[in-house]
Amino acid sequence: MNPGSTNIAHNLWQIRATLPANATLVAVSKTQPVDAVLEAYREGQRDFGENRVRELIMKQPLLPGDIAWHFIGHLQTNKVRYIAPFVSLIHSIDSLKILRVVNGEAGRHDRVIDCLLQFHIATEETKFGMDLREARALLGAPEFSSMKNVRITGVMGMASFTDDPTTLHREFRSLRQIFDEIGEAYFKGSACFRIRSMGMSGDYPIAVEEGSNMVRIGTLIFGERLKLT
Ligand SMILES: *Cc1c(COP(=O)(O)O)cnc(C)c1O
């Protein structure tokens, strides 16, 4: 038996046992082989997350058709067309420009693609995402209201890479507040705007305490990732 993969079932059930009933677990399968994805699938896992288009479009045809694929990485406009036929939720919308392209490609496939607005909540400079002002400009743009093939269903954010619980609580709470403000201002009465995608292997319990209802977990399920060179 391969000692690196035999714990997937156990890890999955352990994480599920700690999640509230309203929280969706996205199993982040980036760099993991198809066999590992299948092992999780056999345990009933259906939501999987990938952060590279090339890897996602290689894996998707090899795996069961009822998997909901989440795109969680930075998305380039010229790559959208490869995932538009099947992607279930794009977590990383950070500009009107990328949303425009997703809308166009979704239209070509007669689809409405669900999207999350990604916010920059970490103190680190390197993470992608918008601030509240940029999101307001996007949501208030006349062009946005005319987009028929995308639907904004919530927000996503990544906290700083730290063990400090105070920092993590503060950053996740800021995303929760952004969700509440945007929901009130732009999505009042819409049941579709409901996703708060926050929390990864190292910080998801704190994210859940701060109101996460979608966690993206890789390492804790599949073990350490193979290093990409
Ligand atoms: C890799 C990744 C995750 C999962 O990270 P783990 O620490 O392995 O749980 C979650 N979200 C995003 C955006 C990622 O790129």
mmCIF file of C-alpha atoms and ligand atoms in Angstrom:
data_model
loop_
_atom_site.group_PDB
_atom_site.id
_atom_site.type_symbol
_atom_site.label_atom_id
_atom_site.label_comp_id
_atom_site.label_asym_id
_atom_site.label_seq_id
_atom_site.Cartn_x
_atom_site.Cartn_y
_atom_site.Cartn_z
ATOM 1 C CA MET A 1 0.000 0.000 0.000
ATOM 2 C CA ASN A 2 1.107 3.506 -0.646
ATOM 3 C CA PRO A 3 1.566 5.063 2.782
ATOM 4 C CA GLY A 4 1.185 8.548 1.330
ATOM 5 C CA SER A 5 -2.422 8.078 0.266
ATOM 6 C CA THR A 6 -4.060 5.551 2.585
ATOM 7 C CA ASN A 7 -5.093 8.176 5.090
ATOM 8 C CA ILE A 8 -7.252 10.220 2.732
ATOM 9 C CA ALA A 9 -10.515 8.634 3.874
ATOM 10 C CA HIS A 10 -9.610 9.006 7.518
ATOM 11 C CA ASN A 11 -8.504 12.623 7.078
ATOM 12 C CA LEU A 12 -11.676 13.521 5.198
ATOM 13 C CA TRP A 13 -13.977 12.093 7.823
ATOM 14 C CA GLN A 14 -12.010 13.734 10.600
ATOM 15 C CA ILE A 15 -12.326 17.170 8.976
ATOM 16 C CA ARG A 16 -16.011 16.674 8.186
ATOM 17 C CA ALA A 17 -16.658 15.807 11.830
ATOM 18 C CA THR A 18 -15.354 19.227 12.871
ATOM 19 C CA LEU A 19 -17.223 21.286 10.268
ATOM 20 C CA PRO A 20 -20.629 22.805 10.910
ATOM 21 C CA ALA A 21 -23.460 21.356 8.827
ATOM 22 C CA ASN A 22 -23.766 24.510 6.708
ATOM 23 C CA ALA A 23 -20.111 24.478 5.619
ATOM 24 C CA THR A 24 -18.989 23.046 2.282
ATOM 25 C CA LEU A 25 -15.643 21.281 2.202
ATOM 26 C CA VAL A 26 -13.682 21.908 -0.987
ATOM 27 C CA ALA A 27 -10.910 19.319 -1.276
ATOM 28 C CA VAL A 28 -7.946 21.118 -2.833
ATOM 29 C CA SER A 29 -6.387 18.522 -5.136
ATOM 30 C CA LYS A 30 -3.710 20.666 -6.810
ATOM 31 C CA THR A 31 -0.526 18.655 -7.544
ATOM 32 C CA GLN A 32 -2.287 15.467 -6.371
ATOM 33 C CA PRO A 33 -2.646 12.527 -8.758
ATOM 34 C CA VAL A 34 -5.993 11.441 -10.175
ATOM 35 C CA ASP A 35 -5.906 8.342 -7.932
ATOM 36 C CA ALA A 36 -5.907 10.506 -4.833
ATOM 37 C CA VAL A 37 -8.898 12.477 -6.125
ATOM 38 C CA LEU A 38 -10.724 9.207 -6.792
ATOM 39 C CA GLU A 39 -10.005 7.975 -3.314
ATOM 40 C CA ALA A 40 -11.659 11.067 -1.868
ATOM 41 C CA TYR A 41 -14.502 10.744 -4.387
ATOM 42 C CA ARG A 42 -15.190 7.223 -3.131
ATOM 43 C CA GLU A 43 -15.663 8.709 0.344
ATOM 44 C CA GLY A 44 -18.447 10.860 -1.045
ATOM 45 C CA GLN A 45 -16.367 13.984 -1.698
ATOM 46 C CA ARG A 46 -17.734 15.909 -4.714
ATOM 47 C CA ASP A 47 -16.264 19.421 -4.433
ATOM 48 C CA PHE A 48 -12.658 19.704 -5.552
ATOM 49 C CA GLY A 49 -10.450 22.778 -5.984
ATOM 50 C CA GLU A 50 -7.607 23.443 -8.406
ATOM 51 C CA ASN A 51 -5.495 26.561 -8.828
ATOM 52 C CA ARG A 52 -3.954 26.023 -12.271
ATOM 53 C CA VAL A 53 -5.958 25.886 -15.493
ATOM 54 C CA ARG A 54 -3.582 23.501 -17.231
ATOM 55 C CA GLU A 55 -3.743 20.982 -14.395
ATOM 56 C CA LEU A 56 -7.510 21.287 -14.056
ATOM 57 C CA ILE A 57 -8.194 20.634 -17.739
ATOM 58 C CA MET A 58 -5.889 17.615 -17.698
ATOM 59 C CA LYS A 59 -7.618 16.042 -14.699
ATOM 60 C CA GLN A 60 -11.257 16.897 -15.346
ATOM 61 C CA PRO A 61 -11.848 14.497 -18.290
ATOM 62 C CA LEU A 62 -10.247 11.621 -16.354
ATOM 63 C CA LEU A 63 -12.568 11.948 -13.377
ATOM 64 C CA PRO A 64 -16.301 11.405 -12.736
ATOM 65 C CA GLY A 65 -18.644 13.909 -14.353
ATOM 66 C CA ASP A 66 -20.533 14.759 -11.185
ATOM 67 C CA ILE A 67 -17.531 16.412 -9.544
ATOM 68 C CA ALA A 68 -18.043 20.121 -8.867
ATOM 69 C CA TRP A 69 -14.758 21.769 -9.883
ATOM 70 C CA HIS A 70 -13.774 24.932 -8.055
ATOM 71 C CA PHE A 71 -11.184 27.226 -9.583
ATOM 72 C CA ILE A 72 -9.328 28.819 -6.685
ATOM 73 C CA GLY A 73 -6.173 30.268 -8.263
ATOM 74 C CA HIS A 74 -5.429 33.515 -10.014
ATOM 75 C CA LEU A 75 -7.224 33.442 -13.363
ATOM 76 C CA GLN A 76 -5.831 34.935 -16.559
ATOM 77 C CA THR A 77 -8.224 36.191 -19.212
ATOM 78 C CA ASN A 78 -6.709 34.039 -21.974
ATOM 79 C CA LYS A 79 -7.270 30.838 -19.939
ATOM 80 C CA VAL A 80 -10.956 31.308 -19.085
ATOM 81 C CA ARG A 81 -12.195 29.582 -22.226
ATOM 82 C CA TYR A 82 -10.622 26.273 -21.207
ATOM 83 C CA ILE A 83 -12.595 25.969 -17.967
ATOM 84 C CA ALA A 84 -15.815 27.758 -18.985
ATOM 85 C CA PRO A 85 -17.541 24.580 -20.274
ATOM 86 C CA PHE A 86 -17.533 22.832 -16.918
ATOM 87 C CA VAL A 87 -16.249 24.895 -13.983
ATOM 88 C CA SER A 88 -18.678 24.993 -11.074
ATOM 89 C CA LEU A 89 -17.450 27.979 -9.059
ATOM 90 C CA ILE A 90 -14.673 30.500 -9.706
ATOM 91 C CA HIS A 91 -13.370 31.821 -6.369
ATOM 92 C CA SER A 92 -10.946 34.400 -7.722
ATOM 93 C CA ILE A 93 -12.777 37.246 -9.458
ATOM 94 C CA ASP A 94 -10.729 40.370 -8.758
ATOM 95 C CA SER A 95 -11.628 42.739 -11.597
ATOM 96 C CA LEU A 96 -14.412 43.738 -13.961
ATOM 97 C CA LYS A 97 -12.080 42.755 -16.771
ATOM 98 C CA ILE A 98 -11.867 39.087 -15.757
ATOM 99 C CA LEU A 99 -15.591 38.971 -15.001
ATOM 100 C CA ARG A 100 -16.314 40.323 -18.492
ATOM 101 C CA VAL A 101 -14.335 37.476 -20.046
ATOM 102 C CA VAL A 102 -15.990 34.837 -17.840
ATOM 103 C CA ASN A 103 -19.394 36.243 -18.812
ATOM 104 C CA GLY A 104 -18.531 36.061 -22.502
ATOM 105 C CA GLU A 105 -17.166 32.511 -22.385
ATOM 106 C CA ALA A 106 -20.066 31.316 -20.221
ATOM 107 C CA GLY A 107 -22.448 32.756 -22.814
ATOM 108 C CA ARG A 108 -20.783 30.763 -25.585
ATOM 109 C CA HIS A 109 -21.687 27.618 -23.649
ATOM 110 C CA ASP A 110 -25.170 28.796 -22.639
ATOM 111 C CA ARG A 111 -24.113 28.691 -19.011
ATOM 112 C CA VAL A 112 -24.367 30.947 -16.003
ATOM 113 C CA ILE A 113 -21.111 30.599 -14.079
ATOM 114 C CA ASP A 114 -21.123 31.198 -10.322
ATOM 115 C CA CYS A 115 -18.302 33.430 -9.120
ATOM 116 C CA LEU A 116 -16.914 34.757 -5.849
ATOM 117 C CA LEU A 117 -15.277 38.139 -5.432
ATOM 118 C CA GLN A 118 -11.785 37.689 -4.023
ATOM 119 C CA PHE A 119 -10.730 40.166 -1.372
ATOM 120 C CA HIS A 120 -7.283 41.060 -0.139
ATOM 121 C CA ILE A 121 -7.569 40.569 3.623
ATOM 122 C CA ALA A 122 -3.976 39.602 4.494
ATOM 123 C CA THR A 123 -1.365 42.091 5.588
ATOM 124 C CA GLU A 124 1.048 40.475 3.139
ATOM 125 C CA GLU A 125 1.532 42.284 -0.151
ATOM 126 C CA THR A 126 1.681 39.154 -2.268
ATOM 127 C CA LYS A 127 -1.900 37.917 -2.081
ATOM 128 C CA PHE A 128 -4.361 38.750 -4.832
ATOM 129 C CA GLY A 129 -7.739 40.330 -4.304
ATOM 130 C CA MET A 130 -9.748 43.528 -4.258
ATOM 131 C CA ASP A 131 -10.531 45.989 -1.519
ATOM 132 C CA LEU A 132 -14.028 47.164 -0.706
ATOM 133 C CA ARG A 133 -13.722 50.277 -2.856
ATOM 134 C CA GLU A 134 -12.752 48.278 -5.932
ATOM 135 C CA ALA A 135 -15.583 45.831 -5.323
ATOM 136 C CA ARG A 136 -18.082 48.684 -5.076
ATOM 137 C CA ALA A 137 -16.844 50.076 -8.384
ATOM 138 C CA LEU A 138 -17.296 46.649 -9.990
ATOM 139 C CA LEU A 139 -20.750 45.986 -8.540
ATOM 140 C CA GLY A 140 -21.943 49.502 -9.325
ATOM 141 C CA ALA A 141 -20.773 49.464 -12.936
ATOM 142 C CA PRO A 142 -23.596 49.520 -15.512
ATOM 143 C CA GLU A 143 -21.713 46.869 -17.457
ATOM 144 C CA PHE A 144 -21.940 44.511 -14.488
ATOM 145 C CA SER A 145 -25.720 44.722 -14.316
ATOM 146 C CA SER A 146 -25.919 43.772 -17.981
ATOM 147 C CA MET A 147 -23.917 40.545 -17.533
ATOM 148 C CA LYS A 148 -26.323 37.671 -17.941
ATOM 149 C CA ASN A 149 -23.949 34.709 -17.771
ATOM 150 C CA VAL A 150 -22.233 35.250 -14.434
ATOM 151 C CA ARG A 151 -23.683 35.224 -10.957
ATOM 152 C CA ILE A 152 -21.867 36.551 -7.883
ATOM 153 C CA THR A 153 -22.613 34.118 -5.070
ATOM 154 C CA GLY A 154 -20.256 35.367 -2.366
ATOM 155 C CA VAL A 155 -16.725 36.256 -1.339
ATOM 156 C CA MET A 156 -13.348 34.580 -0.928
ATOM 157 C CA GLY A 157 -10.230 35.555 0.968
ATOM 158 C CA MET A 158 -6.899 34.213 2.158
ATOM 159 C CA ALA A 159 -5.503 35.190 5.521
ATOM 160 C CA SER A 160 -1.853 35.949 6.219
ATOM 161 C CA PHE A 161 0.528 33.008 6.443
ATOM 162 C CA THR A 162 0.822 33.079 10.232
ATOM 163 C CA ASP A 163 0.054 31.060 13.359
ATOM 164 C CA ASP A 164 -1.053 34.132 15.261
ATOM 165 C CA PRO A 165 -4.727 33.587 16.133
ATOM 166 C CA THR A 166 -5.355 37.287 16.751
ATOM 167 C CA THR A 167 -4.259 38.187 13.229
ATOM 168 C CA LEU A 168 -6.244 35.322 11.706
ATOM 169 C CA HIS A 169 -9.401 36.235 13.626
ATOM 170 C CA ARG A 170 -9.058 39.865 12.562
ATOM 171 C CA GLU A 171 -8.517 39.084 8.888
ATOM 172 C CA PHE A 172 -11.337 36.549 8.608
ATOM 173 C CA ARG A 173 -13.648 38.876 10.508
ATOM 174 C CA SER A 174 -12.870 41.628 8.008
ATOM 175 C CA LEU A 175 -14.001 39.351 5.166
ATOM 176 C CA ARG A 176 -17.179 38.535 7.057
ATOM 177 C CA GLN A 177 -17.847 42.260 7.412
ATOM 178 C CA ILE A 178 -17.201 42.844 3.725
ATOM 179 C CA PHE A 179 -19.663 40.032 2.925
ATOM 180 C CA ASP A 180 -22.318 41.619 5.142
ATOM 181 C CA GLU A 181 -21.807 45.110 3.691
ATOM 182 C CA ILE A 182 -21.869 43.996 0.080
ATOM 183 C CA GLY A 183 -24.828 41.719 0.682
ATOM 184 C CA GLU A 184 -26.776 44.567 2.208
ATOM 185 C CA ALA A 185 -25.852 47.084 -0.481
ATOM 186 C CA TYR A 186 -26.051 44.999 -3.659
ATOM 187 C CA PHE A 187 -27.730 41.647 -3.007
ATOM 188 C CA LYS A 188 -30.514 42.402 -0.606
ATOM 189 C CA GLY A 189 -33.251 39.792 -0.831
ATOM 190 C CA SER A 190 -31.126 37.539 -3.044
ATOM 191 C CA ALA A 191 -30.653 34.069 -1.592
ATOM 192 C CA CYS A 192 -27.852 33.361 -4.083
ATOM 193 C CA PHE A 193 -25.331 35.621 -2.378
ATOM 194 C CA ARG A 194 -24.396 33.370 0.534
ATOM 195 C CA ILE A 195 -20.860 31.955 0.237
ATOM 196 C CA ARG A 196 -17.990 32.980 2.505
ATOM 197 C CA SER A 197 -15.028 30.979 1.185
ATOM 198 C CA MET A 198 -12.349 31.229 3.828
ATOM 199 C CA GLY A 199 -10.070 28.845 5.700
ATOM 200 C CA MET A 200 -7.342 26.412 4.629
ATOM 201 C CA SER A 201 -5.526 23.537 6.360
ATOM 202 C CA GLY A 202 -3.715 25.726 8.861
ATOM 203 C CA ASP A 203 -6.450 28.167 9.774
ATOM 204 C CA TYR A 204 -9.873 26.751 8.944
ATOM 205 C CA PRO A 205 -11.140 26.336 12.540
ATOM 206 C CA ILE A 206 -10.663 30.069 13.090
ATOM 207 C CA ALA A 207 -12.263 30.854 9.729
ATOM 208 C CA VAL A 208 -15.289 28.769 10.700
ATOM 209 C CA GLU A 209 -15.532 30.615 14.026
ATOM 210 C CA GLU A 210 -15.622 33.845 12.021
ATOM 211 C CA GLY A 211 -18.442 32.651 9.795
ATOM 212 C CA SER A 212 -16.870 30.679 6.965
ATOM 213 C CA ASN A 213 -19.300 28.385 5.181
ATOM 214 C CA MET A 214 -16.840 27.091 2.581
ATOM 215 C CA VAL A 215 -13.358 25.871 3.480
ATOM 216 C CA ARG A 216 -10.633 24.988 0.967
ATOM 217 C CA ILE A 217 -8.441 22.236 2.373
ATOM 218 C CA GLY A 218 -5.594 20.419 0.642
ATOM 219 C CA THR A 219 -2.702 19.333 2.846
ATOM 220 C CA LEU A 220 -4.835 18.073 5.720
ATOM 221 C CA ILE A 221 -6.658 15.711 3.350
ATOM 222 C CA PHE A 222 -3.991 14.613 0.877
ATOM 223 C CA GLY A 223 -0.780 15.181 2.819
ATOM 224 C CA GLU A 224 2.109 17.339 1.705
ATOM 225 C CA ARG A 225 2.042 18.428 -1.914
ATOM 226 C CA LEU A 226 4.664 17.294 -4.375
ATOM 227 C CA LYS A 227 6.913 20.262 -4.917
ATOM 228 C CA LEU A 228 6.630 21.873 -8.323
ATOM 229 C CA THR A 229 9.910 23.031 -9.779
HETATM 230 C C1 LIG B 1 -3.531 25.574 -2.052
HETATM 231 C C2 LIG B 1 -4.711 26.407 -1.681
HETATM 232 C C3 LIG B 1 -5.535 26.040 -0.612
HETATM 233 C C4 LIG B 1 -5.309 24.824 0.264
HETATM 234 O O1 LIG B 1 -4.145 24.956 1.005
HETATM 235 P P1 LIG B 1 -3.781 23.890 2.155
HETATM 236 O O2 LIG B 1 -2.904 24.652 3.070
HETATM 237 O O3 LIG B 1 -3.043 22.766 1.470
HETATM 238 O O4 LIG B 1 -5.022 23.435 2.787
HETATM 239 C C5 LIG B 1 -6.645 26.845 -0.356
HETATM 240 N N1 LIG B 1 -6.910 27.945 -1.086
HETATM 241 C C6 LIG B 1 -6.136 28.318 -2.105
HETATM 242 C C7 LIG B 1 -6.494 29.553 -2.877
HETATM 243 C C8 LIG B 1 -4.996 27.579 -2.437
HETATM 244 O O5 LIG B 1 -4.230 27.969 -3.464
#
